[in-house]
Tab-separated table of C-alpha atoms in Angstrom:
chain	number	residue	atom	x	y	z
A	4	MET	CA	-219.721	23.700	-6.308
A	5	LEU	CA	-220.974	22.056	-9.905
A	6	ARG	CA	-223.726	25.280	-9.748
A	7	PHE	CA	-220.860	27.618	-9.594
A	8	LEU	CA	-218.135	27.172	-11.969
A	9	PRO	CA	-219.882	28.105	-15.178
A	10	LEU	CA	-219.752	31.651	-12.214
A	11	LYS	CA	-216.555	31.339	-11.822
A	12	LEU	CA	-215.547	30.866	-15.182
A	13	GLY	CA	-217.021	33.288	-16.764
A	14	ARG	CA	-215.225	35.387	-14.081
A	15	LEU	CA	-212.552	34.923	-15.227
A	16	TYR	CA	-213.204	35.166	-18.576
A	17	ARG	CA	-214.381	38.253	-17.633
A	18	CYS	CA	-211.259	39.368	-15.578
A	19	LEU	CA	-208.659	37.376	-18.841
A	20	LYS	CA	-211.432	40.553	-21.441
A	21	LEU	CA	-209.810	43.565	-18.774
A	22	LEU	CA	-206.713	42.401	-18.127
A	23	LEU	CA	-206.195	42.026	-22.544
A	24	VAL	CA	-207.854	45.811	-22.296
A	25	VAL	CA	-205.451	47.052	-19.839
A	26	GLY	CA	-202.897	45.897	-21.446
A	27	LEU	CA	-203.862	47.321	-25.332
A	28	PHE	CA	-203.999	50.588	-23.942
A	29	VAL	CA	-200.311	50.001	-22.029
A	30	ILE	CA	-199.353	49.208	-25.101
A	31	LEU	CA	-200.699	52.304	-26.574
A	32	LEU	CA	-199.949	54.309	-23.708
A	33	MET	CA	-196.283	52.991	-24.608
A	34	ASN	CA	-196.341	54.312	-27.932
A	35	THR	CA	-198.616	57.777	-27.952
A	36	HIS	CA	-195.283	59.107	-30.157
A	37	ASN	CA	-195.122	55.652	-32.254
A	38	LEU	CA	-198.726	56.044	-33.301
A	39	PHE	CA	-199.212	60.160	-33.723
A	40	ALA	CA	-196.330	59.023	-35.471
A	41	SER	CA	-198.264	56.198	-37.692
A	42	PHE	CA	-200.232	57.651	-38.769
A	43	GLN	CA	-199.223	61.723	-40.224
A	44	LYS	CA	-196.325	59.509	-41.840
A	45	ASN	CA	-197.769	56.273	-45.382
A	46	GLU	CA	-194.262	54.093	-45.185
A	47	LEU	CA	-195.731	52.973	-48.271
A	48	THR	CA	-193.205	55.717	-49.805
A	49	ASP	CA	-190.399	54.494	-47.579
A	50	ARG	CA	-187.908	52.193	-49.767
A	51	ARG	CA	-186.407	50.385	-46.418
A	52	PHE	CA	-189.709	49.784	-45.552
A	53	ILE	CA	-190.733	48.222	-48.846
A	54	ASN	CA	-187.059	46.721	-49.096
A	55	LEU	CA	-186.943	48.806	-52.885
A	56	ASN	CA	-183.308	48.704	-52.001
A	57	LYS	CA	-182.768	45.278	-52.084
A	58	CYS	CA	-183.999	45.241	-55.506
A	59	PRO	CA	-183.242	42.794	-57.074
A	60	ALA	CA	-183.554	40.144	-54.367
A	61	CYS	CA	-187.104	41.527	-54.419
A	62	PHE	CA	-190.249	40.687	-56.266
A	63	GLY	CA	-190.785	43.994	-58.800
A	64	THR	CA	-190.534	47.183	-59.160
A	65	SER	CA	-193.601	47.475	-61.747
A	66	TRP	CA	-196.158	49.984	-58.930
A	67	CYS	CA	-192.591	51.737	-57.239
A	68	ARG	CA	-194.212	54.332	-58.195
A	69	LYS	CA	-197.193	54.359	-57.224
A	70	PHE	CA	-195.669	53.713	-53.736
A	71	MET	CA	-193.881	55.870	-54.093
A	72	ASN	CA	-196.348	58.598	-55.629
A	73	GLY	CA	-198.305	58.756	-52.439
A	74	GLN	CA	-201.068	57.093	-54.365
A	75	VAL	CA	-200.670	53.055	-52.301
A	76	SER	CA	-200.996	54.104	-48.229
A	77	PHE	CA	-203.012	51.514	-45.480
A	78	GLU	CA	-206.010	51.621	-43.178
A	79	THR	CA	-206.065	52.458	-40.043
A	80	TRP	CA	-204.300	50.020	-38.439
A	81	GLY	CA	-202.066	49.102	-40.267
A	82	ARG	CA	-200.039	52.105	-39.851
A	83	LEU	CA	-199.848	50.914	-36.202
A	84	ARG	CA	-195.868	50.042	-36.043
A	85	PHE	CA	-197.124	47.693	-32.577
A	86	LEU	CA	-199.103	45.389	-34.248
A	87	ASP	CA	-196.679	43.651	-37.121
A	88	VAL	CA	-196.689	41.635	-34.018
A	89	PHE	CA	-199.821	39.649	-34.507
A	90	ASN	CA	-199.756	40.341	-38.526
A	91	VAL	CA	-197.401	37.095	-38.170
A	92	LYS	CA	-198.378	36.462	-42.282
A	93	ASN	CA	-197.840	39.857	-43.068
A	94	VAL	CA	-200.602	40.534	-45.246
A	95	TYR	CA	-202.300	44.440	-45.060
A	96	PHE	CA	-205.065	46.065	-46.207
A	97	ALA	CA	-204.084	49.760	-48.039
A	98	GLN	CA	-206.221	51.823	-50.122
A	99	TYR	CA	-204.912	52.685	-53.881
A	100	GLY	CA	-206.184	55.900	-55.517
A	101	GLU	CA	-205.587	56.579	-59.088
A	102	PRO	CA	-206.664	60.778	-60.288
A	103	ARG	CA	-210.032	59.696	-62.571
A	104	GLU	CA	-210.792	56.166	-60.937
A	105	GLY	CA	-210.783	57.410	-56.959
A	106	THR	CA	-210.025	54.634	-54.753
A	107	ARG	CA	-210.248	51.396	-54.448
A	108	ARG	CA	-209.260	48.608	-51.732
A	109	VAL	CA	-206.197	46.225	-51.815
A	110	VAL	CA	-204.505	43.773	-50.384
A	111	LEU	CA	-200.761	44.332	-49.792
A	112	LYS	CA	-198.395	40.739	-48.583
A	113	ARG	CA	-195.375	40.400	-47.766
A	114	LEU	CA	-195.252	36.710	-49.051
A	115	GLY	CA	-193.425	35.315	-46.380
A	116	SER	CA	-192.915	35.934	-42.674
A	117	ASN	CA	-190.768	38.475	-40.935
A	118	GLN	CA	-188.550	34.690	-40.492
A	119	GLU	CA	-189.100	34.079	-43.757
A	120	LEU	CA	-188.067	37.309	-45.226
A	121	ALA	CA	-184.613	36.687	-42.739
A	122	GLU	CA	-184.089	33.025	-44.472
A	123	ILE	CA	-183.503	33.743	-47.867
A	124	ASP	CA	-181.302	36.941	-47.489
A	125	GLN	CA	-179.405	34.230	-45.371
A	126	LYS	CA	-179.637	31.350	-47.618
A	127	ILE	CA	-178.724	34.071	-50.470
A	128	CYS	CA	-175.642	34.661	-48.175
A	129	LYS	CA	-174.096	31.743	-48.086
A	130	ARG	CA	-174.276	30.823	-51.642
A	131	ALA	CA	-172.552	33.915	-53.578
A	132	THR	CA	-170.297	34.427	-49.785
A	133	GLY	CA	-170.252	31.366	-47.516
A	134	ARG	CA	-171.078	33.545	-44.454
A	135	PRO	CA	-174.867	33.876	-43.796
A	136	ARG	CA	-174.828	38.392	-44.061
A	137	CYS	CA	-173.715	40.256	-47.581
A	138	ASP	CA	-173.944	42.355	-48.853
A	139	LEU	CA	-177.035	40.854	-50.311
A	140	ILE	CA	-177.093	42.730	-54.154
A	141	GLN	CA	-174.036	41.370	-54.888
A	142	ALA	CA	-174.298	38.228	-53.627
A	143	MET	CA	-178.120	38.551	-56.245
A	144	TYR	CA	-175.046	38.298	-59.090
A	145	LYS	CA	-172.788	35.476	-57.589
A	146	THR	CA	-176.702	32.783	-56.931
A	147	GLU	CA	-178.132	30.416	-59.544
A	148	PHE	CA	-180.411	33.926	-59.539
A	149	ALA	CA	-177.671	34.094	-61.958
A	150	ARG	CA	-176.097	32.125	-63.839
A	151	ILE	CA	-178.924	32.182	-66.208
A	152	ASN	CA	-178.252	34.962	-67.759
A	153	GLY	CA	-179.422	36.643	-71.696
A	154	ASP	CA	-176.969	34.418	-73.446
A	155	VAL	CA	-180.137	31.173	-71.702
A	156	ARG	CA	-183.096	31.794	-74.446
A	157	LEU	CA	-185.633	29.040	-72.167
A	158	LEU	CA	-186.156	29.053	-68.748
A	159	THR	CA	-186.372	24.679	-68.427
A	160	PRO	CA	-187.938	22.473	-66.492
A	161	GLU	CA	-184.402	21.253	-65.290
A	162	VAL	CA	-183.225	23.934	-64.878
A	163	VAL	CA	-186.548	25.150	-62.358
A	164	GLU	CA	-187.450	21.563	-61.191
A	165	GLY	CA	-188.880	21.422	-57.775
A	166	TRP	CA	-187.881	25.241	-56.562
A	167	SER	CA	-191.069	25.300	-55.473
A	168	ASP	CA	-194.658	23.909	-55.051
A	169	LEU	CA	-195.933	24.732	-58.460
A	170	VAL	CA	-192.628	23.844	-61.040
A	171	HIS	CA	-192.254	20.436	-58.802
A	172	CYS	CA	-192.287	18.597	-61.625
A	173	PRO	CA	-192.590	21.766	-64.393
A	174	SER	CA	-193.498	21.557	-68.360
A	175	GLN	CA	-191.240	23.958	-71.304
A	176	ARG	CA	-195.802	24.999	-72.328
A	177	LEU	CA	-195.368	25.945	-68.391
A	178	LEU	CA	-192.050	27.756	-68.313
A	179	ASP	CA	-192.563	29.545	-71.310
A	180	ARG	CA	-196.610	30.695	-70.420
A	181	VAL	CA	-194.845	31.169	-67.047
A	182	VAL	CA	-191.763	33.572	-68.540
A	183	ARG	CA	-193.852	35.186	-70.962
A	184	ARG	CA	-197.107	37.072	-68.880
A	185	TYR	CA	-194.824	38.328	-66.493
A	186	ALA	CA	-195.993	40.943	-65.132
A	187	GLU	CA	-192.186	42.736	-63.614
A	188	THR	CA	-191.232	44.111	-66.894
A	189	LYS	CA	-192.803	46.272	-69.657
A	190	ASP	CA	-192.194	43.914	-72.721
A	191	SER	CA	-194.143	41.586	-71.664
A	192	GLY	CA	-195.071	38.762	-74.046
A	193	SER	CA	-192.623	36.255	-75.016
A	194	PHE	CA	-191.580	33.057	-73.969
A	195	LEU	CA	-187.845	34.368	-74.193
A	196	LEU	CA	-186.346	33.795	-71.794
A	197	LYS	CA	-183.680	36.486	-72.792
A	198	ASN	CA	-185.739	39.781	-73.601
A	199	LEU	CA	-185.496	40.481	-70.114
A	200	LYS	CA	-183.262	42.297	-68.427
A	201	ASP	CA	-180.440	40.328	-65.694
A	202	THR	CA	-182.897	42.739	-63.095
A	203	GLU	CA	-186.133	40.904	-63.842
A	204	ARG	CA	-184.654	37.857	-64.556
A	205	MET	CA	-183.644	37.780	-60.580
A	206	GLN	CA	-186.462	39.336	-59.577
A	207	LEU	CA	-188.666	36.346	-61.414
A	208	LEU	CA	-186.013	33.623	-60.117
A	209	MET	CA	-186.945	35.177	-56.440
A	210	THR	CA	-190.359	34.822	-56.902
A	211	LEU	CA	-190.421	31.324	-58.209
A	212	ALA	CA	-188.256	29.918	-55.432
A	213	PHE	CA	-189.182	31.337	-52.846
A	214	ASN	CA	-193.400	32.568	-53.265
A	215	PRO	CA	-194.035	31.833	-57.087
A	216	GLU	CA	-198.399	32.650	-55.280
A	217	PRO	CA	-197.467	36.375	-57.894
A	218	LEU	CA	-196.743	33.836	-60.841
A	219	VAL	CA	-199.344	31.616	-59.668
A	220	LEU	CA	-201.481	34.717	-60.569
A	221	GLN	CA	-199.904	36.073	-63.233
A	222	SER	CA	-199.187	32.915	-65.150
A	223	PHE	CA	-203.802	31.799	-64.589
A	224	PRO	CA	-204.884	35.246	-64.792
A	225	SER	CA	-208.905	36.092	-62.994
A	226	ASP	CA	-209.835	37.735	-66.562
A	227	GLU	CA	-209.701	34.251	-67.910
A	228	GLY	CA	-212.277	33.290	-65.889
A	229	TRP	CA	-209.556	31.358	-63.566
A	230	PRO	CA	-210.635	31.227	-59.735
A	231	PHE	CA	-207.811	33.658	-58.606
A	232	ALA	CA	-207.328	37.252	-57.111
A	233	LYS	CA	-206.118	38.991	-59.422
A	234	TYR	CA	-201.887	40.310	-59.279
A	235	LEU	CA	-201.250	44.021	-59.256
A	236	GLY	CA	-197.960	44.568	-59.006
A	237	ALA	CA	-195.072	44.944	-56.894
A	238	CYS	CA	-192.470	47.611	-55.149
A	239	GLY	CA	-189.499	45.881	-52.802
A	240	ARG	CA	-190.746	42.741	-51.644
A	241	VAL	CA	-194.653	43.778	-51.215
A	242	VAL	CA	-197.313	42.580	-53.150
A	243	ALA	CA	-200.377	44.272	-54.184
A	244	VAL	CA	-203.565	42.293	-55.270
A	245	ASN	CA	-206.477	43.496	-55.930
A	246	TYR	CA	-209.100	42.748	-52.673
A	247	VAL	CA	-211.157	40.252	-53.346
A	248	GLY	CA	-213.662	40.377	-50.288
A	249	GLU	CA	-214.850	38.809	-47.358
A	250	GLU	CA	-212.633	35.207	-46.342
A	251	LEU	CA	-214.657	32.618	-46.068
A	252	TRP	CA	-214.948	31.088	-42.516
A	253	SER	CA	-216.737	34.906	-42.463
A	254	PHE	CA	-219.707	32.966	-43.677
A	255	TYR	CA	-219.502	29.379	-41.787
A	256	ASN	CA	-222.682	30.892	-40.026
A	257	ALA	CA	-223.960	32.471	-43.352
A	258	PRO	CA	-227.808	31.443	-44.058
A	259	TRP	CA	-228.617	27.187	-45.699
A	260	GLU	CA	-228.609	28.692	-48.566
A	261	LYS	CA	-225.797	31.401	-49.266
A	262	ARG	CA	-223.891	28.113	-48.187
A	263	VAL	CA	-225.462	25.533	-50.164
A	264	ASP	CA	-224.551	28.745	-53.015
A	265	LEU	CA	-220.865	28.964	-51.531
A	266	ALA	CA	-220.288	25.417	-51.085
A	267	ARG	CA	-221.115	25.075	-55.222
A	268	GLN	CA	-218.683	27.314	-55.982
A	269	LEU	CA	-215.743	25.205	-54.109
A	270	MET	CA	-217.090	21.825	-56.285
A	271	ASP	CA	-217.327	23.806	-60.079
A	272	ILE	CA	-213.416	25.531	-58.732
A	273	ALA	CA	-212.185	21.858	-57.907
A	274	GLU	CA	-214.144	20.713	-60.884
A	275	GLN	CA	-211.539	23.618	-63.295
A	276	LEU	CA	-208.758	23.126	-61.108
A	277	THR	CA	-208.605	19.740	-62.495
A	278	ASN	CA	-210.621	19.273	-65.783
A	279	ASN	CA	-209.657	21.951	-68.115
A	280	ASP	CA	-209.846	22.898	-71.993
A	281	PHE	CA	-205.969	23.913	-71.645
A	282	GLU	CA	-204.732	20.407	-69.749
A	283	PHE	CA	-202.521	21.918	-66.880
A	284	ALA	CA	-204.648	20.331	-63.427
A	285	LEU	CA	-203.517	22.998	-60.925
A	286	TYR	CA	-203.506	20.875	-57.792
A	287	LEU	CA	-204.280	23.063	-54.448
A	288	LEU	CA	-202.554	21.566	-51.120
A	289	ASP	CA	-202.911	24.277	-48.562
A	290	VAL	CA	-207.575	24.028	-48.866
A	291	SER	CA	-208.140	26.076	-45.082
A	292	PHE	CA	-211.896	28.516	-45.119
A	293	ASP	CA	-208.916	31.402	-44.993
A	294	ASN	CA	-207.254	30.976	-48.645
A	295	PHE	CA	-210.731	31.424	-49.937
A	296	ALA	CA	-212.969	34.821	-50.439
A	297	VAL	CA	-216.726	35.703	-50.934
A	298	GLY	CA	-216.942	39.401	-53.430
A	299	PRO	CA	-218.935	41.125	-51.902
A	300	ARG	CA	-221.279	41.839	-55.202
A	301	ASP	CA	-221.228	39.012	-57.156
A	302	GLY	CA	-220.728	36.641	-54.013
A	303	LYS	CA	-218.544	34.400	-55.657
A	304	VAL	CA	-215.725	32.575	-54.044
A	305	ILE	CA	-211.831	32.959	-54.981
A	306	VAL	CA	-209.022	31.140	-54.344
A	307	VAL	CA	-205.950	34.225	-52.579
A	308	ASP	CA	-203.992	32.268	-51.095
A	309	ALA	CA	-202.021	30.227	-54.082
A	310	GLU	CA	-198.378	30.013	-52.884
A	311	ASN	CA	-198.818	25.887	-52.911
A	312	VAL	CA	-200.649	25.369	-55.738
A	313	LEU	CA	-198.370	22.491	-57.637
A	314	VAL	CA	-199.346	22.475	-61.939
A	315	ALA	CA	-198.888	19.797	-63.657
A	316	ASP	CA	-198.760	19.397	-66.866
A	317	LYS	CA	-201.712	16.918	-68.254
A	318	ARG	CA	-200.042	17.158	-71.846
A	319	LEU	CA	-196.552	15.808	-71.328
A	320	ILE	CA	-198.330	12.908	-69.198
A	321	LYS	CA	-199.917	11.913	-71.404
A	322	GLN	CA	-196.938	12.448	-74.403
A	323	ASN	CA	-194.589	10.771	-71.834
A	324	LYS	CA	-196.619	7.789	-70.404
A	325	PRO	CA	-194.999	6.967	-67.128
A	326	GLU	CA	-196.003	4.376	-65.040
A	327	ASN	CA	-199.689	4.409	-64.558
A	328	TYR	CA	-200.209	6.556	-65.562
A	329	ASP	CA	-203.898	6.783	-67.207
A	330	VAL	CA	-204.782	4.873	-63.836
A	331	TRP	CA	-207.342	6.639	-61.994
A	332	TYR	CA	-205.307	8.629	-58.506
A	333	GLU	CA	-207.527	8.241	-55.880
A	334	SER	CA	-206.604	10.642	-52.081
A	335	ARG	CA	-206.224	8.174	-49.537
A	336	PHE	CA	-208.028	9.567	-46.388
A	337	GLU	CA	-206.331	9.916	-42.936
A	338	GLU	CA	-207.193	11.524	-39.788
A	339	CYS	CA	-204.801	13.581	-38.027
A	340	ASP	CA	-205.027	15.849	-35.179
A	341	ARG	CA	-203.989	19.154	-36.940
A	342	GLU	CA	-206.929	21.569	-38.861
A	343	ALA	CA	-206.481	21.814	-42.372
A	344	CYS	CA	-204.888	18.975	-43.143
A	345	LEU	CA	-203.802	16.712	-46.508
A	346	SER	CA	-202.701	13.735	-47.528
A	347	PHE	CA	-201.293	13.560	-51.074
A	348	SER	CA	-198.505	12.239	-52.876
A	349	LYS	CA	-196.634	15.169	-55.294
A	350	ASP	CA	-195.142	12.907	-57.901
A	351	SER	CA	-198.331	10.575	-57.825
A	352	LEU	CA	-200.200	14.298	-58.406
A	353	CYS	CA	-197.327	14.831	-61.676
A	354	SER	CA	-197.729	11.336	-62.954
A	355	ARG	CA	-201.532	10.530	-63.117
A	356	VAL	CA	-203.738	12.488	-65.654
A	357	THR	CA	-206.622	11.353	-63.713
A	358	VAL	CA	-206.848	12.055	-60.068
A	359	ASP	CA	-209.266	13.279	-57.600
A	360	HIS	CA	-206.880	15.478	-55.231
A	361	ASN	CA	-209.199	18.903	-55.200
A	362	TYR	CA	-212.402	17.065	-54.765
A	363	TYR	CA	-210.631	15.627	-51.599
A	364	ALA	CA	-209.417	18.986	-50.507
A	365	VAL	CA	-212.460	20.502	-50.252
A	366	CYS	CA	-214.709	18.132	-49.203
A	367	GLN	CA	-212.101	16.560	-46.389
A	368	ASN	CA	-211.345	20.390	-45.094
A	369	LEU	CA	-214.074	22.416	-45.979
A	370	LEU	CA	-217.492	20.937	-46.875
A	371	SER	CA	-217.474	17.398	-44.768
A	372	ARG	CA	-218.100	16.811	-40.531
A	373	TYR	CA	-214.082	15.857	-41.348
A	374	ALA	CA	-214.040	19.882	-42.203
A	375	THR	CA	-212.116	21.108	-38.744
A	376	TRP	CA	-211.293	25.258	-38.935
A	377	ARG	CA	-209.983	27.389	-35.137
A	378	GLY	CA	-212.110	25.483	-32.557
A	379	THR	CA	-215.138	24.498	-35.325
A	380	THR	CA	-216.200	20.445	-36.728
A	381	GLY	CA	-218.465	20.159	-38.774
A	382	GLY	CA	-217.645	22.151	-42.242
A	383	LEU	CA	-219.817	23.731	-44.407
A	384	LEU	CA	-222.961	22.382	-44.926
A	385	HIS	CA	-223.329	21.617	-40.895
A	386	ASP	CA	-226.736	22.043	-39.927
A	387	PRO	CA	-228.476	21.659	-43.313
A	388	PRO	CA	-233.116	22.254	-42.395
A	389	ALA	CA	-234.616	18.713	-41.776
A	390	HIS	CA	-236.216	17.341	-44.683
A	391	ILE	CA	-232.028	17.050	-46.071
A	392	ALA	CA	-230.925	15.963	-43.130
A	393	LYS	CA	-233.322	13.146	-43.323
A	394	ASP	CA	-233.326	12.730	-46.722
A	395	GLY	CA	-228.980	11.895	-46.163
A	396	GLN	CA	-227.972	12.553	-49.414
A	397	LEU	CA	-225.938	15.488	-49.416
A	398	GLU	CA	-224.547	13.632	-45.709
A	399	ALA	CA	-223.786	9.766	-48.097
A	400	LEU	CA	-222.619	11.962	-50.660
A	401	LEU	CA	-219.816	14.643	-48.132
A	402	ASP	CA	-218.976	10.973	-46.685
A	403	GLU	CA	-217.800	9.598	-49.718
A	404	CYS	CA	-216.136	12.381	-51.248
A	405	THR	CA	-213.910	12.595	-48.216
A	406	ARG	CA	-213.717	8.639	-46.717
A	407	PRO	CA	-215.194	7.021	-50.117
A	408	LYS	CA	-216.207	3.794	-49.493
A	409	LYS	CA	-216.342	2.116	-53.075
A	410	ARG	CA	-213.107	2.339	-55.316
A	411	TYR	CA	-212.916	5.313	-56.960
A	412	GLY	CA	-216.124	6.013	-55.412
A	413	ARG	CA	-214.590	9.777	-54.623
A	414	PHE	CA	-214.973	10.927	-58.698
A	415	GLN	CA	-218.208	9.889	-58.970
A	416	ALA	CA	-220.093	10.887	-55.545
A	417	ALA	CA	-217.545	14.001	-56.628
A	418	LYS	CA	-220.327	14.927	-59.379
A	419	GLU	CA	-223.456	13.875	-58.084
A	420	LEU	CA	-222.409	16.361	-55.875
A	421	ARG	CA	-222.014	19.043	-57.852
A	422	GLU	CA	-225.382	18.374	-58.914
A	423	TYR	CA	-226.984	17.898	-56.529
A	424	LEU	CA	-225.942	21.129	-55.152
A	425	THR	CA	-227.077	22.755	-57.852
A	426	GLN	CA	-230.305	21.635	-57.027
A	427	LEU	CA	-230.170	22.741	-54.157
A	428	ALA	CA	-229.283	25.982	-55.161
A	429	ALA	CA	-231.811	26.645	-57.819
A	430	ALA	CA	-234.653	25.477	-55.294
A	431	SER	CA	-233.347	28.466	-53.376
A	432	SER	CA	-233.379	30.964	-56.153
A	433	SER	CA	-236.313	29.678	-57.461
A	434	ALA	CA	-237.656	29.937	-53.867
A	435	THR	CA	-237.036	33.909	-52.729
A	436	ALA	CA	-238.089	34.923	-56.421
A	437	ARG	CA	-241.518	34.216	-55.017
């Protein structure tokens, strides 16, 4: 009886696959007319499709001319609207063309699900009129986004504190940086809020409150060595960023040497975002295989989802000296029944100078045996070669980085793990060169 169980399961699996294919075929037949229309029309030139008609309740307009001129178009599958039901995050791949430069791949984001975008509209309406539906454009001028008008010289911490992870504990230095580097204005470069137009101010504040990812990419740009995707521009409620490459998950079963190099880079990112010359600590609060991508040419690891990044100003912490500010903060390991979960205290991240959060997040959710993603466990460094597994050093460092047994053990383990991975990567390069 048991001998036939795998056979029956295999037959059931094939039947389910057949039903799925038949179902998709039926959907295609039912949408034949829409299918042809989707391939013929560039919906990115439609003001309503990109929600340009909702501005200034939008993310910007710097790329609108490119959208309206048809320079940006969805790639094949992105043109099929009936597939949007599977695209919960509203992230699309597209082609962007310049006459002299040719075309290149870009990523388009709505910065939220359809439900989240609808909820922000309802919140704006309720704040302005008390009703969930209203004239959105008129309502924007009655919200806190409009009250910070041209008479206000600076964007100050007490106004926006807690609006999002980026400004959970903002310093004036951080906010000046955000305003000065705001890319959705022609006159960027000034930290004075009054130099922005009314619509630009409202777009900046709405982005800060709804999803600050564009502001993270602008304030800490890849051109200056920060490990984030490059921000390109926005039109309505669609933001364009540079396409980096395949997501990190695609390399889960890559050759060992490749995975070691990627792991080394991930630890380097954790170090850079924690300790840098600017004394801004950028803590990654959402760490998963989907939030990183790898460049196809240089193999460089980049953060491609920066919505949940908390920025703490170490310079301000040292100046204000809150209670226990100079006591090292250790993130506490906690087992959970979900994928990519982390335990942290935002208030502690905001009030300590020395914090191990980024090391903990990368080790637990990406590298160690505790990492789980899409039903798989073992982490990026699973199944090491026999001689490395026998040595035991790698496993010991990963365990201490994830679930430290010694006080402040994660700090030392992270340092030694970076060095060890660098040695392994160097050894692999030497072996390949021979």
